[in-house]
Amino acid sequence: MEHLQRIESLRAEIARHDALYYKQAQPEISDQAYDLLKRELAELEEQSGELPGLYDSPTQVVGDDRLDGFVSCRHRRRMMSLDNTYSEADLRAFAARVEKLFDSFSPCFVVEPKLDGVAVSLTFEKGRFIRAVTRGNGVEGDDITTNLSHLEEIHQQLPDAPDWLEIRGEIYMTYAEFERINREREQANLPRYANPRNLAAGTVKLLDPREARARKLCISLYGIGYCEPAQFFHSQMEVHQKLKQWQLPVPEPVREVRGVDSVWQAINELDALRKDFPYPTDGAVVKLNDFKLQQEAGETAKSPRWAIAYKFEAERAETLLRAISVQVGRTGVLTPVAILDPVPLSGTMVARATLHNEDEIRRKDIRPGDTVRLQKAGEIIPQILSVCLDKRPIGSQPFDFAAHLQALGLEAERVPGEAVWRLRSQNTADQIGRRIEHFASRVAMDIDGFGPAIVQQLVAHQLLSNVADLYRLQKADLLGLDKIAEKSANNLLAAIEASKQAEPWRLLFGLGIPHVGARTAKELLREFHTIETVSEADEETLEKVEGVGSILAQSIHTYFREPENVELLTQLRQAGLNFGSGMPGSQRLSGPLLGKSLVLTGTLPTLTRDQATGMIEAAGGRVISSVSAKTDYVLAGASAGSKLAKAEKLGIAIIDEAHFRALLGFPAQ
Ligand code: IVH
């Protein structure tokens, strides 16, 4: 019974991770952690015999990458997955099992790099390239031909080719291209992609081929899925050589070896070499060379018995932990983050690592000033494995997370029964009132007559919930208050209107960013000229400003990355407040939606109209009200009406919230 419950919950959990990995290209856990879950499920299923739901359990079917918006296409032969292992013993057991099938001789194996990207199948008819399709659910996948149309390596015509050919391979991205795109995103204030695999997977699934073309993808072809006539190829090595002859890219180096020891040696040699490869590899694939023998070995429900992937252990490194900073999440959860001396690891420079929570810091006794061992498991988020105690500086003290939060000016509490600290609610009427009073006060926006008595009443009547609401107030709202006659209502509205012209430092100060006083606000604007530029600056750049230390820099940086604040600033910009340099409402000069026009229609599942507008503008795009031939996308939610119909008629790309988030590289909800 206990088993059954665990099986159910593992199946659900793995299905969720499959969707994150294959459909959204946004995995939350490392490949290693995922493989462990799968292994546990496979073992439990094996112990439990025939169980309901086994047929479509994640252990029996391949993850499905198909998305709405793409045309599905059937593979002539199923695209399978590979069994994988991290252990030498398993690898040896695999080779021994295969060798036993052919007890009179020792067959040849081919060992080649396992590229870390997305699987693809290229179809050639009489040598002419006709389409590229993702693995999908193994039986049918998404047609991604247009998104790969700029890959010169995919030749349009192969000489002396069989009548029908499905070549299987991997689309991947180099570390250099990955870094280039992430640098661009940082400049546009967008979150970085976690690793080249996710970015490659996200790119092949972009709905706009023009955007896909702006990112350089690579392809490597490692096998034949289907061939007519079937006798065209006889072995893996022959395939490899023929692909090379056709000048198609293949995984290299490929080794042909006999005997388990030689297989193991080839794997280790490859592991040493791959560290210098300019693209990610996560293992070695070992395949029986001879196709006849492959056929004899057969296959399981989702993978061949003639091949295995040996996954390499995640790379490790040591570096100095300079400080512990705190990241404020969407829901107010405070996550400690290690600020590290940058160190190269699995192809990228690592300068930050998550510390998860207070207990994790205590358990591993991690302290600023420590030298720590890092691992980039599956190249997702780097993790700190342990502290090098022999390198701990004398006099170092255990890290006190609670005191640290206090020093940062964060009013937080640790929820009983939870491992996390959260910000205390920012939204009691009292706090809202105090924030608005500060904004309107003489030292900040100087809105004449807007004292605590009026603010409190407006908050109590729910006419004000943030400072942007001030600019939406109507005369009737004010006349409903105590002791406000027509004349004072007019004066108040005039004062609010006049405050739109207030100098930008007043606005920056008025926002109430923790630790930012009037003097700092002035310094920041002297340096950066516009609030926009302040909001885009990274912590290092902020620290160059007179009087801004690391705590202040962090506080400013965090403030401008909170979704609620992004929305608030969008609203203030739309209201016409002065953000500096006389450019209120100015368009951004970069971002994934640069120059794009979007129309919003219907109700989105999680985003408000203002939030979606803020995200579009932050990504360089523009929101327009009606659909025309010039519209690039229609972002449609529930109960979308005539705009949707018009977009369909004009053939304009219609996207839903999930696609929209994917387009911006935001996590799905
Ligand atoms: S052979 C029947 N060879 O690894 C499957 N796969 O689960 C035969 N991959 O996403 C696959 N490099 O796309 C093979 N040299 C290589 C590979 C490779 C990467 C990927 C493949 C699939 C996964 C296998």
XYZ file of C-alpha atoms and ligand atoms in Angstrom:
693
model
C 0.000 0.000 0.000
C 2.784 2.328 0.974
C 4.509 1.360 -2.285
C 1.430 2.184 -4.279
C 1.201 5.634 -2.796
C 4.876 6.295 -3.460
C 4.497 5.026 -7.040
C 1.542 7.331 -7.606
C 3.344 10.329 -6.211
C 6.570 9.578 -8.119
C 4.625 9.230 -11.363
C 2.956 12.581 -10.819
C 6.209 14.252 -9.826
C 8.135 12.850 -12.791
C 5.321 13.814 -15.170
C 5.588 17.380 -13.864
C 9.356 17.432 -14.369
C 8.923 15.919 -17.849
C 6.602 18.755 -18.838
C 9.033 21.337 -17.417
C 11.962 19.776 -19.289
C 10.461 18.746 -22.599
C 7.667 21.262 -23.160
C 8.826 24.381 -21.365
C 12.606 23.899 -21.467
C 12.658 25.140 -17.847
C 13.641 22.207 -15.619
C 13.617 22.808 -11.870
C 15.904 19.953 -10.899
C 19.195 18.569 -12.163
C 19.377 15.622 -14.543
C 20.932 13.607 -11.736
C 18.083 14.327 -9.326
C 15.593 13.487 -12.081
C 17.355 10.226 -12.912
C 17.221 9.250 -9.222
C 13.438 9.753 -9.105
C 13.055 7.665 -12.233
C 15.267 4.912 -10.880
C 13.289 4.765 -7.645
C 10.031 4.516 -9.594
C 11.393 1.804 -11.914
C 12.530 -0.272 -8.920
C 9.212 0.068 -7.104
C 7.293 -0.838 -10.249
C 9.473 -3.880 -10.749
C 8.902 -5.064 -7.171
C 5.157 -4.515 -7.421
C 4.501 -6.554 -10.570
C 1.672 -5.655 -12.949
C 0.054 -2.460 -11.704
C -2.670 -0.230 -13.053
C -1.220 2.658 -15.046
C 2.077 0.877 -15.777
C 1.482 1.113 -19.504
C 1.745 4.887 -19.567
C 4.042 5.316 -16.564
C 6.981 7.709 -17.163
C 9.233 4.628 -16.961
C 7.511 3.192 -20.040
C 7.041 6.179 -22.333
C 9.350 8.941 -23.512
C 8.749 12.515 -22.326
C 6.528 14.467 -24.696
C 7.787 17.778 -26.121
C 4.823 18.617 -28.378
C 3.304 22.094 -28.075
C 0.214 23.816 -29.424
C 1.042 26.010 -32.358
C 3.147 23.392 -34.162
C 2.123 20.880 -36.781
C 2.539 17.285 -35.630
C 4.297 14.834 -37.873
C 4.608 11.045 -37.550
C 7.995 9.378 -37.477
C 8.227 6.391 -39.793
C 9.913 4.596 -36.921
C 9.545 5.395 -33.241
C 12.140 7.768 -31.742
C 13.309 6.130 -28.578
C 15.187 7.174 -25.537
C 18.322 5.620 -24.014
C 18.803 3.757 -20.774
C 21.305 5.653 -18.719
C 23.609 5.127 -15.800
C 26.234 6.940 -13.764
C 27.904 3.770 -12.502
C 30.798 1.804 -13.932
C 29.255 -1.414 -12.571
C 26.021 -0.824 -14.521
C 27.980 -0.030 -17.636
C 29.974 -3.256 -17.305
C 26.777 -5.206 -16.625
C 25.276 -3.785 -19.822
C 28.262 -4.820 -21.933
C 28.396 -8.275 -20.304
C 24.660 -8.785 -20.937
C 25.043 -7.882 -24.595
C 28.142 -10.036 -25.010
C 26.309 -12.991 -23.497
C 23.746 -12.828 -26.279
C 26.500 -13.638 -28.725
C 28.469 -16.125 -26.663
C 30.679 -17.378 -29.467
C 32.363 -14.009 -30.119
C 32.911 -10.559 -28.670
C 31.043 -7.903 -30.682
C 32.288 -4.413 -31.525
C 30.905 -1.398 -29.663
C 30.957 2.203 -30.783
C 31.575 4.872 -28.148
C 30.644 8.450 -28.988
C 29.884 11.702 -27.131
C 26.377 12.276 -25.873
C 25.497 15.835 -26.803
C 23.303 17.734 -24.389
C 20.590 19.294 -26.494
C 17.260 18.283 -28.015
C 16.611 15.273 -30.183
C 15.618 15.885 -33.800
C 14.805 13.792 -36.840
C 15.621 15.036 -40.347
C 13.686 13.518 -43.227
C 15.183 13.258 -46.723
C 13.128 11.995 -49.651
C 15.285 10.788 -52.539
C 18.052 12.831 -50.957
C 16.031 16.070 -50.750
C 15.627 17.543 -47.278
C 11.933 17.882 -46.493
C 11.534 18.461 -42.782
C 12.895 18.513 -39.255
C 10.742 17.079 -36.469
C 11.228 16.899 -32.686
C 10.952 13.594 -30.846
C 7.504 14.574 -29.527
C 6.021 11.548 -27.784
C 8.286 9.244 -29.783
C 5.539 8.399 -32.270
C 4.934 11.899 -33.582
C 6.718 15.197 -33.005
C 6.489 18.886 -33.872
C 7.599 20.125 -37.282
C 10.361 22.669 -36.559
C 11.701 23.006 -40.122
C 11.293 26.782 -40.318
C 13.101 27.332 -37.018
C 16.093 25.412 -38.400
C 15.991 26.913 -41.884
C 19.114 28.983 -41.198
C 21.280 25.980 -40.306
C 23.638 25.676 -43.234
C 24.851 22.303 -42.009
C 21.521 20.787 -43.056
C 22.138 20.265 -46.754
C 19.127 20.522 -48.983
C 20.247 17.674 -51.222
C 22.280 14.555 -50.464
C 23.868 12.744 -53.416
C 23.360 8.963 -53.802
C 20.886 8.846 -50.963
C 18.298 6.133 -50.275
C 14.656 6.752 -51.236
C 13.566 7.674 -47.731
C 15.805 8.539 -44.865
C 15.144 9.738 -41.337
C 18.419 10.818 -39.756
C 18.378 11.247 -35.995
C 20.493 13.761 -34.171
C 20.753 16.460 -31.581
C 20.262 20.224 -31.814
C 22.528 22.009 -29.373
C 24.094 25.378 -28.622
C 27.717 26.335 -27.975
C 28.711 27.876 -24.634
C 29.802 31.024 -26.502
C 26.384 31.555 -28.105
C 24.670 30.782 -24.804
C 26.776 33.446 -23.073
C 26.144 35.977 -25.845
C 22.376 35.597 -25.535
C 22.473 35.733 -21.749
C 24.552 38.913 -21.836
C 21.921 40.481 -24.065
C 19.211 39.375 -21.673
C 21.000 40.806 -18.684
C 21.257 44.121 -20.460
C 17.524 43.941 -21.128
C 16.905 43.148 -17.462
C 15.567 39.705 -18.253
C 16.421 36.568 -16.290
C 19.329 34.469 -17.629
C 18.728 31.078 -19.186
C 19.963 28.291 -16.953
C 21.997 26.312 -19.468
C 22.618 25.832 -23.202
C 20.302 22.816 -23.396
C 17.280 24.746 -22.185
C 18.046 27.601 -24.493
C 18.436 25.281 -27.492
C 15.165 23.536 -26.576
C 13.379 26.873 -26.125
C 14.741 28.157 -29.438
C 13.542 25.266 -31.597
C 10.085 25.859 -30.119
C 9.895 29.609 -30.742
C 6.740 30.555 -32.562
C 8.497 33.293 -34.466
C 11.110 31.856 -36.843
C 12.738 35.301 -37.134
C 13.651 35.083 -33.484
C 14.895 31.541 -33.840
C 17.142 32.721 -36.651
C 18.726 35.303 -34.363
C 20.154 32.494 -32.195
C 22.823 30.222 -33.526
C 21.938 26.568 -33.169
C 24.151 23.627 -34.106
C 23.266 20.101 -35.124
C 25.043 16.780 -34.876
C 23.699 13.597 -36.462
C 24.321 10.266 -34.784
C 22.047 7.658 -36.281
C 19.418 6.401 -38.671
C 15.822 6.141 -37.533
C 14.308 4.796 -40.704
C 15.744 3.928 -44.076
C 14.288 2.661 -47.336
C 15.745 0.422 -48.641
C 16.478 -1.077 -45.260
C 19.751 -2.654 -46.416
C 21.411 0.687 -47.221
C 23.423 0.762 -43.968
C 24.872 -2.186 -42.070
C 26.536 -0.675 -39.022
C 26.878 2.412 -36.856
C 30.403 3.081 -38.183
C 29.128 2.907 -41.736
C 26.415 5.454 -40.881
C 29.008 7.702 -39.300
C 31.238 7.543 -42.366
C 28.404 8.090 -44.832
C 27.126 11.118 -42.915
C 30.639 12.542 -42.984
C 30.861 11.877 -46.704
C 27.651 13.850 -47.119
C 29.388 16.589 -45.099
C 26.811 16.398 -42.362
C 28.068 17.141 -38.816
C 28.564 14.049 -36.636
C 29.542 13.595 -32.973
C 33.301 13.304 -32.637
C 35.407 11.534 -31.676
C 33.854 8.147 -32.365
C 35.720 5.017 -31.273
C 35.139 1.431 -32.323
C 36.211 -0.972 -29.570
C 35.888 -4.597 -28.495
C 35.558 -5.862 -24.929
C 34.248 -4.226 -21.772
C 37.618 -2.867 -20.634
C 38.174 -1.092 -23.925
C 34.680 0.384 -23.742
C 35.441 1.728 -20.283
C 38.780 3.127 -21.432
C 37.180 4.872 -24.413
C 34.605 6.450 -22.095
C 37.314 7.798 -19.802
C 39.322 9.181 -22.672
C 36.240 10.929 -23.931
C 35.541 12.390 -20.477
C 39.030 13.941 -20.440
C 38.631 15.361 -23.945
C 35.137 16.767 -23.586
C 36.203 19.338 -20.995
C 37.661 21.346 -23.866
C 34.660 20.955 -26.159
C 33.000 24.325 -26.872
C 29.538 22.776 -26.399
C 27.912 20.712 -23.643
C 28.146 16.930 -23.499
C 26.719 15.000 -20.584
C 27.894 11.486 -21.267
C 29.089 8.837 -23.653
C 26.763 6.671 -25.737
C 27.810 3.065 -26.184
C 26.171 1.247 -29.104
C 26.542 -2.175 -30.631
C 28.087 -1.512 -34.010
C 26.483 -4.170 -36.209
C 22.839 -3.510 -37.182
C 22.048 -7.236 -37.414
C 23.275 -7.707 -33.865
C 21.307 -4.644 -32.771
C 18.202 -6.282 -34.153
C 18.924 -9.477 -32.279
C 19.421 -7.576 -29.026
C 15.990 -5.946 -29.486
C 14.402 -3.166 -27.455
C 12.246 -2.433 -24.406
C 9.130 -0.265 -24.394
C 11.146 2.914 -24.765
C 14.811 2.177 -25.316
C 17.023 -0.168 -27.292
C 18.817 -3.032 -25.495
C 21.830 -2.546 -27.760
C 22.821 0.883 -26.422
C 23.338 2.698 -23.149
C 24.235 6.245 -22.115
C 26.950 6.507 -19.506
C 26.420 9.898 -17.875
C 29.447 11.762 -16.586
C 29.531 12.989 -13.021
C 28.882 16.705 -12.690
C 32.054 18.761 -12.647
C 33.248 20.225 -9.367
C 35.288 23.260 -8.387
C 36.493 25.154 -5.311
C 36.147 28.855 -4.746
C 35.857 31.562 -2.110
C 32.439 32.494 -0.772
C 32.644 36.259 -0.460
C 29.241 37.070 0.988
C 25.735 35.798 1.462
C 23.047 37.864 -0.177
C 19.301 37.410 -0.073
C 16.996 36.975 -3.021
C 13.388 38.006 -2.522
C 10.979 35.737 -4.356
C 7.620 36.504 -5.881
C 5.777 35.452 -2.750
C 8.158 37.164 -0.344
C 10.264 34.047 0.327
C 13.830 35.043 1.196
C 16.422 32.721 -0.320
C 20.064 32.997 0.732
C 22.454 33.183 -2.217
C 26.223 32.690 -2.097
C 28.259 35.385 -3.817
C 31.378 33.629 -5.055
C 34.716 34.463 -6.539
C 33.865 33.624 -10.163
C 35.126 30.175 -11.111
C 34.823 28.240 -14.401
C 32.588 25.190 -14.121
C 31.039 23.045 -16.882
C 31.661 25.683 -19.491
C 30.358 28.775 -17.733
C 31.653 31.163 -15.087
C 29.885 30.613 -11.786
C 29.594 33.610 -9.477
C 26.476 32.719 -7.480
C 25.001 29.585 -5.952
C 21.773 28.993 -4.110
C 22.054 28.163 -0.416
C 18.397 27.070 -0.302
C 17.466 28.131 3.240
C 18.630 28.854 6.767
C 18.767 25.176 7.781
C 20.920 24.261 4.810
C 23.452 26.959 5.776
C 23.469 25.670 9.338
C 23.691 22.007 8.330
C 26.703 22.610 6.102
C 27.990 25.351 8.422
C 28.634 27.695 5.518
C 30.172 31.070 6.400
C 31.291 34.092 4.394
C 35.060 33.824 3.940
C 34.928 30.031 3.560
C 36.346 28.161 0.608
C 33.566 25.951 -0.701
C 33.240 22.945 -3.017
C 30.767 23.518 -5.829
C 28.951 21.223 -8.179
C 26.923 22.070 -11.210
C 24.634 19.094 -11.276
C 23.194 18.657 -14.741
C 24.447 22.194 -15.281
C 21.367 23.694 -13.713
C 21.868 25.795 -10.583
C 25.279 25.381 -8.988
C 25.189 23.859 -5.533
C 27.566 24.090 -2.625
C 28.516 20.569 -1.591
C 30.632 21.354 1.449
C 33.083 23.700 3.106
C 36.866 23.145 2.941
C 37.328 23.335 6.701
C 41.124 23.345 6.456
C 40.903 26.663 4.605
C 38.541 28.376 7.065
C 39.937 31.722 8.266
C 40.769 31.968 11.956
C 38.139 33.742 14.020
C 35.289 32.990 11.606
C 31.833 32.850 13.189
C 28.780 30.747 12.304
C 26.441 32.620 9.976
C 23.333 34.050 11.630
C 20.674 34.312 8.932
C 18.096 36.068 11.128
C 20.582 38.770 12.144
C 21.640 39.117 8.514
C 18.047 39.788 7.412
C 17.718 42.380 10.117
C 20.920 44.092 9.017
C 19.535 44.238 5.478
C 16.467 46.002 6.821
C 14.179 43.161 5.801
C 11.223 42.666 8.095
C 10.873 38.928 7.951
C 9.580 35.969 9.890
C 10.238 32.276 9.806
C 6.921 30.568 9.345
C 6.480 27.822 11.970
C 6.816 24.395 10.382
C 8.516 25.806 7.273
C 12.182 26.018 6.388
C 11.845 29.434 4.807
C 11.816 33.016 5.953
C 9.251 35.294 4.404
C 8.836 39.025 4.297
C 6.147 40.149 6.718
C 3.079 41.194 4.810
C 3.699 44.463 3.049
C 0.063 45.052 2.550
C -1.742 45.888 5.744
C -3.780 49.084 5.375
C -1.382 50.690 7.792
C 1.679 49.892 5.707
C 0.018 50.910 2.460
C -0.964 54.195 4.063
C 2.546 54.836 5.330
C 4.091 54.170 1.940
C 1.703 56.580 0.222
C 2.207 59.248 2.900
C 5.950 59.049 2.379
C 5.511 59.316 -1.397
C 3.281 62.391 -1.162
C 5.283 64.067 1.598
C 7.037 67.408 1.252
C 10.488 65.773 1.197
C 9.495 63.411 -1.633
C 6.863 64.168 -4.323
C 5.584 67.197 -2.394
C 1.886 66.766 -3.186
C 0.389 69.723 -1.410
C -2.438 68.986 1.012
C -2.035 65.224 0.821
C -1.520 64.501 4.516
C -2.062 61.360 6.620
C -5.748 62.116 7.325
C -6.706 62.068 3.647
C -4.467 59.138 2.781
C -5.894 57.036 5.595
C -9.448 57.672 4.488
C -8.681 56.862 0.854
C -6.941 53.615 1.856
C -9.849 52.698 4.122
C -12.292 53.324 1.248
C -10.032 51.122 -0.924
C -9.482 53.945 -3.360
C -5.724 53.749 -2.874
C -3.738 50.538 -2.738
C -0.446 51.848 -4.094
C 1.071 55.148 -5.149
C 0.020 54.726 -8.781
C -3.623 54.810 -7.665
C -3.122 58.487 -6.759
C -3.009 59.290 -10.452
C -6.325 57.544 -11.037
C -8.264 59.474 -8.400
C -11.391 61.288 -9.583
C -13.028 64.335 -8.073
C -15.977 62.229 -6.946
C -13.618 59.988 -4.928
C -12.344 62.991 -2.979
C -15.750 64.584 -2.478
C -16.882 61.447 -0.708
C -14.354 62.048 2.092
C -14.747 63.847 5.382
C -14.255 67.616 5.302
C -13.415 67.819 1.606
C -15.311 70.432 -0.336
C -15.236 71.103 -4.056
C -12.439 73.640 -3.790
C -10.044 71.480 -1.820
C -10.823 68.520 -4.096
C -9.811 70.649 -7.096
C -6.642 71.773 -5.330
C -5.695 68.220 -4.456
C -6.203 67.021 -8.021
C -4.126 69.947 -9.313
C -1.343 69.091 -6.860
C -1.387 65.470 -7.978
C -1.247 66.564 -11.604
C 1.645 68.943 -10.870
C 3.603 66.168 -9.135
C 3.947 64.402 -12.501
C 6.587 66.999 -13.296
C 8.488 66.500 -10.035
C 12.205 65.903 -10.452
C 13.018 62.228 -10.929
C 15.065 61.980 -7.720
C 11.865 62.830 -5.794
C 10.080 59.967 -7.494
C 12.978 57.565 -6.857
C 13.091 58.571 -3.202
C 9.294 58.474 -2.948
C 9.178 54.831 -3.993
C 10.453 53.945 -0.541
C 13.199 51.533 -1.610
C 14.737 50.277 1.662
C 17.779 52.383 2.638
C 17.420 54.835 -0.259
C 17.249 58.341 1.167
C 16.902 61.630 -0.709
C 20.655 62.111 -0.945
C 21.217 58.644 -2.408
C 18.336 59.186 -4.840
C 19.990 62.384 -6.058
C 23.385 60.683 -6.394
C 21.834 57.816 -8.327
C 20.168 60.153 -10.791
C 23.257 62.269 -11.162
C 25.070 59.121 -12.215
C 22.385 57.334 -14.245
C 20.156 60.233 -15.452
C 16.968 58.157 -15.633
C 15.149 55.880 -13.203
C 15.043 53.356 -16.019
C 18.831 53.187 -16.102
C 19.016 52.912 -12.321
C 16.598 49.994 -12.532
C 18.749 48.221 -15.107
C 22.079 48.599 -13.314
C 23.664 45.531 -11.743
C 24.907 45.581 -8.168
C 28.511 46.135 -9.160
C 27.629 49.211 -11.224
C 25.409 50.584 -8.460
C 28.225 50.299 -5.947
C 30.259 52.760 -8.000
C 27.863 55.524 -6.962
C 28.925 57.808 -4.142
C 27.567 56.534 -0.834
C 26.218 53.236 -2.219
C 27.638 50.163 -0.495
C 26.828 46.518 -1.043
C 23.713 46.442 1.127
C 22.222 49.448 -0.595
C 23.169 48.167 -4.041
C 21.491 44.893 -3.265
C 18.395 46.561 -1.941
C 18.024 48.695 -5.097
C 18.757 45.789 -7.389
C 16.226 43.566 -5.628
C 13.550 46.253 -5.606
C 13.583 46.692 -9.369
C 13.316 42.953 -9.972
C 10.220 42.376 -7.898
C 7.273 41.803 -10.261
C 4.977 44.034 -8.185
C 7.467 46.871 -8.411
C 7.962 46.371 -12.143
C 4.209 46.701 -12.507
C 4.038 49.736 -10.250
C 6.724 51.520 -12.255
C 4.941 50.704 -15.503
C 1.784 52.260 -14.120
C 3.636 55.365 -12.998
C 5.299 55.679 -16.380
C 1.942 55.331 -18.078
C 0.533 58.015 -15.809
C 3.176 60.323 -17.268
C 5.526 60.846 -14.312
C 8.987 62.223 -14.877
C 11.504 59.367 -14.980
C 14.367 61.546 -16.074
C 15.919 62.981 -19.245
C 12.494 64.034 -20.433
C 11.772 60.541 -21.663
C 8.742 59.362 -19.744
C 7.243 56.298 -21.342
C 10.324 55.857 -23.505
C 10.724 52.623 -25.404
C 13.504 50.247 -24.477
C 16.281 49.674 -26.961
C 16.693 45.961 -26.542
C 14.862 42.808 -25.482
C 13.273 39.757 -27.070
C 10.220 41.770 -28.180
C 12.194 44.693 -29.554
C 10.137 46.521 -32.151
C 7.252 44.061 -31.829
C 3.620 45.160 -31.553
C 1.282 43.069 -29.447
C -2.447 43.200 -28.908
C -3.898 41.925 -25.636
C -7.317 40.332 -25.598
C -9.343 38.239 -23.162
C -8.422 37.276 -19.616
C -5.035 35.625 -19.073
C -4.826 32.820 -16.501
C -2.361 34.498 -14.111
C -1.296 37.900 -15.443
C -3.280 41.099 -15.192
C -3.384 43.404 -18.182
C -0.998 45.802 -16.465
C 1.452 43.044 -15.630
C 1.452 41.740 -19.194
C 1.899 45.323 -20.474
C 4.811 45.861 -18.096
C 6.486 42.651 -19.232
C 6.005 43.490 -22.914
C 7.436 46.979 -22.507
C 10.333 45.705 -20.428
C 11.111 43.298 -23.267
C 11.208 46.147 -25.795
C 7.737 45.594 -27.240
C 4.682 47.830 -27.591
C 1.068 47.220 -26.693
C -1.428 48.439 -29.262
C -5.167 48.414 -29.031
C -6.355 47.052 -32.343
C -5.277 44.232 -34.613
C -3.910 45.100 -38.038
C -1.597 43.493 -40.574
C 1.278 45.159 -38.718
C 0.534 43.381 -35.434
C 3.206 40.816 -34.590
C 1.373 38.831 -31.911
C -2.030 38.635 -30.336
C -1.742 37.553 -26.711
C -5.107 35.932 -26.077
C -6.733 34.718 -22.880
C -10.152 33.363 -21.973
C -13.253 34.991 -23.558
C -11.241 36.734 -26.263
C -13.613 38.221 -28.796
C -13.464 39.998 -32.115
C -9.740 40.832 -31.907
C -8.976 37.140 -31.901
C -11.214 36.527 -34.900
C -9.550 39.373 -36.754
C -6.074 38.044 -35.925
C -7.081 34.634 -37.243
C -8.358 36.192 -40.428
C -5.137 38.149 -40.949
C -2.984 35.125 -40.097
C -1.308 36.846 -37.137
C 0.520 34.712 -34.582
C -1.827 34.074 -31.656
C -0.119 33.143 -28.422
C -1.370 32.180 -24.980
C 0.183 33.104 -21.645
C 2.427 30.038 -21.580
C 3.873 30.869 -24.993
C 4.229 34.475 -24.000
C 6.212 33.535 -20.914
C 8.343 31.165 -22.958
C 8.991 33.947 -25.471
C 10.318 36.156 -22.696
C 12.193 33.314 -21.053
C 10.023 33.578 -17.943
C 9.173 30.473 -15.964
C 5.784 28.998 -16.696
C 3.162 29.234 -13.937
S 21.666 7.331 -29.813
C 17.382 4.943 -29.638
N 23.694 8.949 -29.749
O 20.364 11.342 -26.000
C 17.997 6.209 -29.208
N 21.700 9.665 -28.701
O 17.875 9.417 -24.542
C 19.330 6.329 -29.844
N 21.823 11.905 -27.749
O 17.642 12.758 -26.658
C 19.994 7.524 -29.382
N 23.897 12.336 -28.299
O 18.929 12.729 -28.842
C 22.422 8.772 -29.380
N 25.591 10.275 -29.805
C 24.316 10.111 -29.443
C 23.599 11.086 -28.749
C 22.283 10.818 -28.386
C 22.815 12.805 -27.706
C 20.483 12.128 -27.129
C 19.323 11.737 -27.965
C 18.250 11.540 -26.940
C 19.013 11.112 -25.742
C 18.809 9.648 -25.501
